[in-house]
Each structure stands twice: as structure tokens, then as C-alpha cells.
PDB file of C-alpha atoms in Angstrom:
ATOM      1  CA  MET A  23       0.298  -0.414   0.143  1.00 51.00           C
ATOM      2  CA  LYS A  24       2.705   2.688   1.152  1.00 51.00           C
ATOM      3  CA  LYS A  25       4.831   1.879  -2.616  1.00 54.00           C
ATOM      4  CA  ILE A  26       0.822   2.241  -4.467  1.00 57.00           C
ATOM      5  CA  PHE A  27       0.691   6.184  -2.632  1.00 53.00           C
ATOM      6  CA  VAL A  28       4.325   6.231  -3.223  1.00 50.00           C
ATOM      7  CA  LEU A  29       4.005   5.458  -7.552  1.00 55.00           C
ATOM      8  CA  LEU A  30       0.732   8.039  -7.053  1.00 56.00           C
ATOM      9  CA  CYS A  31       2.224  10.891  -5.876  1.00 54.00           C
ATOM     10  CA  SER A  32       5.362  10.156  -8.407  1.00 60.00           C
ATOM     11  CA  LEU A  33       3.002  10.180 -10.807  1.00 58.00           C
ATOM     12  CA  VAL A  34       1.835  14.177 -10.047  1.00 52.00           C
ATOM     13  CA  LEU A  35       5.265  15.207  -9.366  1.00 55.00           C
ATOM     14  CA  CYS A  36       5.994  14.597 -13.426  1.00 51.00           C
ATOM     15  CA  ILE A  37       2.036  16.502 -14.193  1.00 56.00           C
ATOM     16  CA  SER A  38       2.410  19.361 -12.169  1.00 51.00           C
ATOM     17  CA  LEU A  39       6.653  19.892 -13.672  1.00 49.00           C
ATOM     18  CA  ALA A  40       5.193  19.086 -16.774  1.00 48.00           C
ATOM     19  CA  ALA A  41       2.111  21.611 -16.741  1.00 50.00           C
ATOM     20  CA  CYS A  42       4.817  24.275 -15.448  1.00 43.00           C
ATOM     21  CA  GLU A  43       7.314  23.223 -18.230  1.00 51.00           C
ATOM     22  CA  GLY A  44       4.359  23.905 -20.641  1.00 49.00           C
ATOM     23  CA  GLY A  45       3.427  27.654 -19.331  1.00 48.00           C
ATOM     24  CA  LYS A  46       6.712  29.422 -19.701  1.00 47.00           C
ATOM     25  CA  PRO A  47       7.112  31.749 -22.543  1.00 44.00           C
ATOM     26  CA  SER A  48       9.120  30.759 -25.237  1.00 45.00           C
ATOM     27  CA  VAL A  49      12.011  32.747 -26.409  1.00 43.00           C
ATOM     28  CA  THR A  50      13.557  33.067 -29.515  1.00 45.00           C
ATOM     29  CA  ASP A  51      17.549  32.165 -30.379  1.00 46.00           C
ATOM     30  CA  ASP A  52      18.024  36.029 -30.403  1.00 48.00           C
ATOM     31  CA  GLY A  53      16.308  36.192 -26.693  1.00 48.00           C
ATOM     32  CA  ASN A  54      13.530  38.348 -27.913  1.00 49.00           C
ATOM     33  CA  ASP A  55      10.373  37.046 -26.093  1.00 47.00           C
ATOM     34  CA  THR A  56       7.437  36.209 -28.234  1.00 44.00           C
ATOM     35  CA  SER A  57       5.292  34.483 -26.519  1.00 44.00           C
ATOM     36  CA  ASN A  58       2.856  37.746 -26.643  1.00 46.00           C
ATOM     37  CA  ILE A  59       2.788  37.666 -30.595  1.00 42.00           C
ATOM     38  CA  MET A  60      -0.282  36.683 -31.654  1.00 47.00           C
ATOM     39  CA  PRO A  61      -1.487  35.592 -35.086  1.00 44.00           C
ATOM     40  CA  GLU A  62      -3.310  37.893 -37.335  1.00 49.00           C
ATOM     41  CA  THR A  63      -7.414  37.026 -36.967  1.00 47.00           C
ATOM     42  CA  VAL A  64      -9.532  37.805 -39.483  1.00 46.00           C
ATOM     43  CA  ASP A  65     -13.026  39.685 -38.241  1.00 52.00           C
ATOM     44  CA  PRO A  66     -15.483  37.591 -39.700  1.00 47.00           C
ATOM     45  CA  ALA A  67     -17.870  40.600 -39.495  1.00 50.00           C
ATOM     46  CA  ASN A  68     -15.732  42.366 -41.609  1.00 51.00           C
ATOM     47  CA  VAL A  69     -15.695  39.834 -45.006  1.00 46.00           C
ATOM     48  CA  SER A  70     -17.099  40.774 -48.178  1.00 48.00           C
ATOM     49  CA  THR A  71     -19.871  37.286 -48.844  1.00 50.00           C
ATOM     50  CA  ALA A  72     -21.138  39.243 -52.178  1.00 49.00           C
ATOM     51  CA  PRO A  73     -19.582  36.792 -55.107  1.00 52.00           C
ATOM     52  CA  VAL A  74     -16.041  38.404 -56.455  1.00 49.00           C
ATOM     53  CA  THR A  75     -17.053  39.366 -60.927  1.00 51.00           C
ATOM     54  CA  THR A  76     -13.314  39.866 -62.803  1.00 51.00           C
ATOM     55  CA  ALA A  77     -14.120  42.485 -65.172  1.00 53.00           C
ATOM     56  CA  GLU A  78     -14.484  41.996 -68.917  1.00 56.00           C
ATOM     57  CA  PRO A  79     -11.832  42.984 -71.080  1.00 52.00           C
ATOM     58  CA  ASP A  80     -12.776  46.010 -73.478  1.00 54.00           C
ATOM     59  CA  THR A  81     -13.721  44.848 -76.550  1.00 54.00           C
ATOM     60  CA  GLU A  82     -13.948  48.403 -78.860  1.00 58.00           C
ATOM     61  CA  ALA A  83     -17.568  47.693 -80.352  1.00 55.00           C
ATOM     62  CA  PRO A  84     -17.971  47.254 -84.164  1.00 56.00           C
ATOM     63  CA  VAL A  85     -16.671  50.182 -85.718  1.00 54.00           C
ATOM     64  CA  THR A  86     -19.552  51.534 -88.448  1.00 55.00           C
ATOM     65  CA  THR A  87     -19.099  53.836 -91.461  1.00 55.00           C
ATOM     66  CA  ASP A  88     -22.768  56.092 -92.107  1.00 60.00           C
ATOM     67  CA  ALA A  89     -24.898  54.588 -94.611  1.00 56.00           C
ATOM     68  CA  PRO A  90     -23.423  56.088 -98.821  1.00 57.00           C
ATOM     69  CA  VAL A  91     -25.786  58.856 -99.336  1.00 59.00           C
ATOM     70  CA  THR A  92     -26.888  58.531-102.657  1.00 57.00           C
ATOM     71  CA  THR A  93     -28.723  61.429-104.839  1.00 60.00           C
ATOM     72  CA  ASP A  94     -31.166  61.264-107.290  1.00 64.00           C
ATOM     73  CA  THR A  95     -29.431  61.443-110.585  1.00 64.00           C
ATOM     74  CA  PRO A  96     -31.540  64.066-112.759  1.00 62.00           C
ATOM     75  CA  PRO A  97     -31.965  62.387-116.396  1.00 60.00           C
ATOM     76  CA  SER A  98     -29.517  63.682-118.119  1.00 62.00           C
ATOM     77  CA  VAL A  99     -30.499  66.821-120.807  1.00 57.00           C
ATOM     78  CA  THR A 100     -29.353  67.564-124.674  1.00 58.00           C
ATOM     79  CA  ASP A 101     -28.354  71.095-125.090  1.00 60.00           C
ATOM     80  CA  THR A 102     -30.206  71.532-127.644  1.00 60.00           C
ATOM     81  CA  PRO A 103     -29.438  74.839-130.099  1.00 59.00           C
ATOM     82  CA  VAL A 104     -31.888  77.580-129.552  1.00 63.00           C
ATOM     83  CA  THR A 105     -33.429  79.199-132.917  1.00 67.00           C
ATOM     84  CA  GLU A 106     -33.724  83.138-132.974  1.00 76.00           C
ATOM     85  CA  PRO A 107     -35.962  84.931-135.031  1.00 87.00           C
ATOM     86  CA  HIS A 108     -35.232  85.760-138.064  1.00 87.00           C
ATOM     87  CA  VAL A 109     -35.168  89.384-138.162  1.00 92.00           C
ATOM     88  CA  GLU A 110     -34.418  89.978-142.285  1.00 93.00           C
ATOM     89  CA  GLY A 111     -31.145  93.023-142.671  1.00 94.00           C
ATOM     90  CA  LYS A 112     -29.313  91.020-138.769  1.00 96.00           C
ATOM     91  CA  GLU A 113     -25.781  92.138-139.748  1.00 97.00           C
ATOM     92  CA  LEU A 114     -23.927  87.933-140.160  1.00 97.00           C
ATOM     93  CA  GLY A 115     -20.456  88.974-139.996  1.00 97.00           C
ATOM     94  CA  SER A 116     -17.953  90.858-143.379  1.00 98.00           C
ATOM     95  CA  GLY A 117     -14.721  89.922-144.394  1.00 97.00           C
ATOM     96  CA  PHE A 118     -11.527  90.413-147.577  1.00 97.00           C
ATOM     97  CA  VAL A 119     -10.236  88.888-150.105  1.00 98.00           C
ATOM     98  CA  ILE A 120      -7.532  89.554-151.964  1.00 97.00           C
ATOM     99  CA  SER A 121      -5.531  87.806-155.227  1.00 97.00           C
ATOM    100  CA  ASP A 122      -2.092  87.487-155.702  1.00 95.00           C
ATOM    101  CA  SER A 123      -1.307  88.052-159.132  1.00 95.00           C
ATOM    102  CA  GLY A 124       2.658  88.418-158.511  1.00 94.00           C
ATOM    103  CA  THR A 125       2.252  91.795-158.442  1.00 96.00           C
ATOM    104  CA  LYS A 126       0.791  94.746-157.524  1.00 95.00           C
ATOM    105  CA  LEU A 127      -2.168  94.348-159.892  1.00 97.00           C
ATOM    106  CA  ASN A 128      -4.819  92.356-157.860  1.00 98.00           C
ATOM    107  CA  LEU A 129      -8.354  92.026-157.391  1.00 98.00           C
ATOM    108  CA  LEU A 130     -10.330  93.393-153.543  1.00 98.00           C
ATOM    109  CA  LEU A 131     -14.182  91.758-152.658  1.00 98.00           C
ATOM    110  CA  ASN A 132     -14.949  93.284-149.388  1.00 98.00           C
ATOM    111  CA  TRP A 133     -18.316  92.069-148.256  1.00 98.00           C
ATOM    112  CA  THR A 134     -21.094  91.828-146.121  1.00 98.00           C
ATOM    113  CA  ALA A 135     -23.724  89.413-144.675  1.00 98.00           C
ATOM    114  CA  VAL A 136     -26.992  90.043-143.453  1.00 98.00           C
ATOM    115  CA  ASN A 137     -29.871  87.638-142.843  1.00 97.00           C
ATOM    116  CA  GLY A 138     -32.056  88.014-146.166  1.00 96.00           C
ATOM    117  CA  LYS A 139     -36.124  88.375-146.558  1.00 94.00           C
ATOM    118  CA  GLU A 140     -36.843  84.589-146.064  1.00 95.00           C
ATOM    119  CA  GLU A 141     -35.687  82.123-142.969  1.00 94.00           C
ATOM    120  CA  GLY A 142     -33.167  80.943-143.928  1.00 94.00           C
ATOM    121  CA  THR A 143     -31.195  82.647-146.296  1.00 96.00           C
ATOM    122  CA  ALA A 144     -28.438  85.154-146.490  1.00 97.00           C
ATOM    123  CA  GLU A 145     -27.571  88.473-148.620  1.00 98.00           C
ATOM    124  CA  ILE A 146     -24.127  88.901-149.560  1.00 98.00           C
ATOM    125  CA  THR A 147     -22.758  92.127-150.540  1.00 98.00           C
ATOM    126  CA  VAL A 148     -19.611  92.824-152.601  1.00 98.00           C
ATOM    127  CA  LYS A 149     -18.132  95.016-153.593  1.00 98.00           C
ATOM    128  CA  LEU A 150     -15.054  95.118-156.451  1.00 98.00           C
ATOM    129  CA  PHE A 151     -11.918  96.636-157.219  1.00 98.00           C
ATOM    130  CA  LEU A 152      -8.990  96.703-158.678  1.00 98.00           C
ATOM    131  CA  GLU A 153      -5.508  97.216-156.649  1.00 97.00           C
ATOM    132  CA  CYS A 154      -2.713  98.748-159.139  1.00 96.00           C
ATOM    133  CA  TYR A 155      -0.370 101.409-159.484  1.00 95.00           C
ATOM    134  CA  SER A 156      -0.525 102.950-162.653  1.00 94.00           C
ATOM    135  CA  ILE A 157      -1.754 101.327-165.512  1.00 95.00           C
ATOM    136  CA  PHE A 158      -3.492 101.677-169.491  1.00 94.00           C
ATOM    137  CA  VAL A 159      -5.793  99.426-170.084  1.00 95.00           C
ATOM    138  CA  GLY A 160      -8.847  99.118-173.147  1.00 96.00           C
ATOM    139  CA  ASP A 161     -12.348  97.617-172.088  1.00 96.00           C
ATOM    140  CA  ARG A 162     -13.217  94.011-170.367  1.00 97.00           C
ATOM    141  CA  ASP A 163     -16.428  92.465-170.637  1.00 96.00           C
ATOM    142  CA  ASP A 164     -15.808  88.976-169.460  1.00 96.00           C
ATOM    143  CA  GLY A 165     -15.156  89.573-166.024  1.00 98.00           C
ATOM    144  CA  GLU A 166     -16.810  87.242-163.499  1.00 98.00           C
ATOM    145  CA  ILE A 167     -18.024  86.772-159.772  1.00 98.00           C
ATOM    146  CA  ARG A 168     -19.121  83.732-158.345  1.00 98.00           C
ATOM    147  CA  ILE A 169     -20.446  83.136-155.263  1.00 97.00           C
ATOM    148  CA  GLY A 170     -21.822  79.792-154.522  1.00 95.00           C
ATOM    149  CA  ASP A 171     -24.107  79.021-156.945  1.00 94.00           C
ATOM    150  CA  ILE A 172     -24.761  81.753-158.126  1.00 96.00           C
ATOM    151  CA  LEU A 173     -22.150  83.513-161.285  1.00 97.00           C
ATOM    152  CA  VAL A 174     -22.437  87.457-162.370  1.00 97.00           C
ATOM    153  CA  ASN A 175     -20.117  88.748-165.299  1.00 97.00           C
ATOM    154  CA  TYR A 176     -19.300  92.518-165.330  1.00 98.00           C
ATOM    155  CA  THR A 177     -17.593  94.740-167.472  1.00 97.00           C
ATOM    156  CA  THR A 178     -15.323  97.787-167.266  1.00 97.00           C
ATOM    157  CA  PRO A 179     -14.598 100.941-169.122  1.00 96.00           C
ATOM    158  CA  GLN A 180     -11.244 101.767-170.521  1.00 96.00           C
ATOM    159  CA  MET A 181      -8.485 103.125-168.152  1.00 95.00           C
ATOM    160  CA  GLU A 182      -5.700 105.476-168.203  1.00 94.00           C
ATOM    161  CA  LEU A 183      -3.798 105.837-164.994  1.00 93.00           C
ATOM    162  CA  PRO A 184      -0.091 107.377-165.376  1.00 91.00           C
ATOM    163  CA  GLY A 185       1.635 107.332-162.539  1.00 85.00           C
ATOM    164  CA  THR A 186       3.103 105.870-159.931  1.00 80.00           C
ATOM    165  CA  GLY A 187       0.289 106.602-156.752  1.00 92.00           C
ATOM    166  CA  PHE A 188      -1.871 103.883-155.338  1.00 95.00           C
ATOM    167  CA  ASN A 189      -4.938 103.412-157.180  1.00 95.00           C
ATOM    168  CA  GLU A 190      -8.327 101.561-155.653  1.00 96.00           C
ATOM    169  CA  ILE A 191     -10.358 101.107-158.432  1.00 97.00           C
ATOM    170  CA  ASP A 192     -14.448 100.129-157.883  1.00 97.00           C
ATOM    171  CA  PHE A 193     -15.418  97.337-160.490  1.00 98.00           C
ATOM    172  CA  GLY A 194     -19.054  97.437-158.965  1.00 97.00           C
ATOM    173  CA  THR A 195     -21.270  96.478-156.351  1.00 98.00           C
ATOM    174  CA  TYR A 196     -22.735  93.005-156.213  1.00 98.00           C
ATOM    175  CA  LYS A 197     -25.599  91.410-153.996  1.00 97.00           C
ATOM    176  CA  PHE A 198     -26.381  87.742-153.457  1.00 98.00           C
ATOM    177  CA  THR A 199     -28.630  86.052-151.875  1.00 97.00           C
ATOM    178  CA  VAL A 200     -27.571  82.565-150.325  1.00 97.00           C
ATOM    179  CA  LYS A 201     -28.990  79.758-147.748  1.00 96.00           C
ATOM    180  CA  LYS A 202     -27.517  79.055-144.820  1.00 96.00           C
ATOM    181  CA  ASP A 203     -25.977  75.778-144.158  1.00 95.00           C
ATOM    182  CA  SER A 204     -27.388  73.757-140.983  1.00 91.00           C
ATOM    183  CA  GLY A 205     -25.550  75.006-137.899  1.00 91.00           C
ATOM    184  CA  LYS A 206     -23.962  77.816-136.444  1.00 94.00           C
ATOM    185  CA  GLN A 207     -21.952  78.914-139.553  1.00 96.00           C
ATOM    186  CA  THR A 208     -22.354  79.128-142.934  1.00 97.00           C
ATOM    187  CA  THR A 209     -19.397  79.106-145.671  1.00 97.00           C
ATOM    188  CA  VAL A 210     -19.589  79.437-148.786  1.00 98.00           C
ATOM    189  CA  PRO A 211     -17.442  79.614-151.889  1.00 98.00           C
ATOM    190  CA  VAL A 212     -15.592  82.510-153.850  1.00 98.00           C
ATOM    191  CA  TYR A 213     -14.400  83.211-157.181  1.00 98.00           C
ATOM    192  CA  ALA A 214     -13.783  86.248-158.609  1.00 98.00           C
ATOM    193  CA  SER A 215     -11.570  86.627-162.402  1.00 98.00           C
ATOM    194  CA  TRP A 216     -10.404  90.163-164.141  1.00 98.00           C
ATOM    195  CA  HIS A 217      -9.248  89.198-167.465  1.00 97.00           C
ATOM    196  CA  PHE A 218      -5.805  91.254-167.884  1.00 97.00           C
ATOM    197  CA  ARG A 219      -4.187  90.169-171.232  1.00 95.00           C
ATOM    198  CA  GLY A 220      -0.958  92.146-170.380  1.00 94.00           C
ATOM    199  CA  THR A 221       2.216  92.722-169.059  1.00 95.00           C
ATOM    200  CA  TYR A 222       2.741  93.776-165.361  1.00 95.00           C
ATOM    201  CA  ALA A 223       5.525  95.439-163.727  1.00 92.00           C
ATOM    202  CA  GLY A 224       7.872  93.376-166.577  1.00 94.00           C
ATOM    203  CA  VAL A 225       5.334  90.090-165.551  1.00 96.00           C
ATOM    204  CA  PRO A 226       2.778  88.524-168.169  1.00 96.00           C
ATOM    205  CA  VAL A 227      -0.574  89.095-166.632  1.00 97.00           C
ATOM    206  CA  GLU A 228      -3.343  86.864-168.335  1.00 97.00           C
ATOM    207  CA  TRP A 229      -5.791  86.487-165.434  1.00 97.00           C
ATOM    208  CA  ILE A 230      -6.296  87.835-162.562  1.00 98.00           C
ATOM    209  CA  THR A 231      -8.357  85.149-159.814  1.00 98.00           C
ATOM    210  CA  VAL A 232      -9.392  84.989-156.450  1.00 97.00           C
ATOM    211  CA  ASN A 233     -10.030  81.775-155.115  1.00 97.00           C
ATOM    212  CA  SER A 234     -11.546  81.739-151.586  1.00 97.00           C
ATOM    213  CA  THR A 235     -14.306  81.714-148.829  1.00 97.00           C
ATOM    214  CA  PHE A 236     -16.760  83.890-146.843  1.00 97.00           C
ATOM    215  CA  THR A 237     -18.152  81.735-143.637  1.00 97.00           C
ATOM    216  CA  PHE A 238     -20.457  83.747-141.612  1.00 97.00           C
ATOM    217  CA  ASP A 239     -22.686  83.366-138.051  1.00 96.00           C
ATOM    218  CA  ASN A 240     -25.876  82.135-138.520  1.00 94.00           C
TER     219      ASN A 240
END
């Protein structure tokens, strides 16, 4: 019985010593007391229970361009020439043409064109001149002027003009009525001749002629 009591006392003493040993503060190698450092705790009340959502990656919305603007195209309009009313005597054009005989003896035609009496016609007036210096020539009766399809014969008297001055001798005024061309202008062929039959300034000259055209507005 005594042995049992001694064993129980020894066991109680060991338990007491073990309890005292577990209550000692722990010491780190550097001698600092870490017994008072408590692990960080989180207050459950401060923890949000809301579900965590991650931001969706930014994606650019598809770029849309404005629809092409369509405009109604007006129907093409063909320009049609505007025809002015026919006014008799309205001036249409003027000018001159001259021969080239190779000498100072030449025919000159001054002309003007106006609207004729009838619509679509023009009246052309031609003033015919002989350009020369001194001249001695008999009368002539086979001169010609042709405007378009119209031919006119003319005659000239005997001429004796001595001296060195320049002369412009009037061979008459002649009128022709022609049809206008379609379009904006009319062109007519012109022919004139004078039968000199002589020598001028040492140059033999048989005929003096003009071949040209008149062009005037319609």
C-alpha cells in the first residue's frame, strides 16, 4: 500500500512539472520574447460575402460607317441649239479676200452678210476693186464673180492711169442671196476673175483670179 501511494505521488509530481514546463514563454534565439505575438485574426464581420466578379476585357464595339449618301441623278438633258427668230437685215459677218497675181495688180473683194428676206437665207454684198499703180488697159466684158452657185458677169471700161501712186479702182457692187448652212455658221465658196491680158511691171499677167470662201454666223 505504501508503494502505491509513493507511485501516485511521483505521477502527480511529474504531471505538475510538465504543466509548469508548458506554461513558460518561448524565447527566440535572439532572446526576444515572442509569447505575446498573436497570429493575425480576421473579423468575420468585416469579410464581404458578395461574389467576386472580374471585369470583362474591353472590347471595342464594331465601327459602323455611315451608309453612302445616294442622290437622285437627274436625267441627262441634251442641249438643243436655241434658234433665234429670223430678223431681216441682221448683220451676220464681214471681211475681205484678195488675189495674188505676183504683182501689184490684184482684185480685192470686200463683203458683208446679213439675214435675207426669207428665213434660212443670207444676202451677201460684194464690193469689187482693182488695186494697182499706173495702168493702161482697154475695156473688158468678161469679168466674173461667183458666190456659191450664183454667177455674175461684169464689164470694165478703158483705163489710163499714169503715175506712181497707189490706186483702188471701183469695179462695182454686187449682191447675192444664198441659203444658210445647218449649224451655227455658213461657209460659201467665192470666185472672181478679171481678164487683164498684158504685162505688168515686167510680169506677164493673163487673168487675175480669186479663189476663197466667206464664212459668217447664222
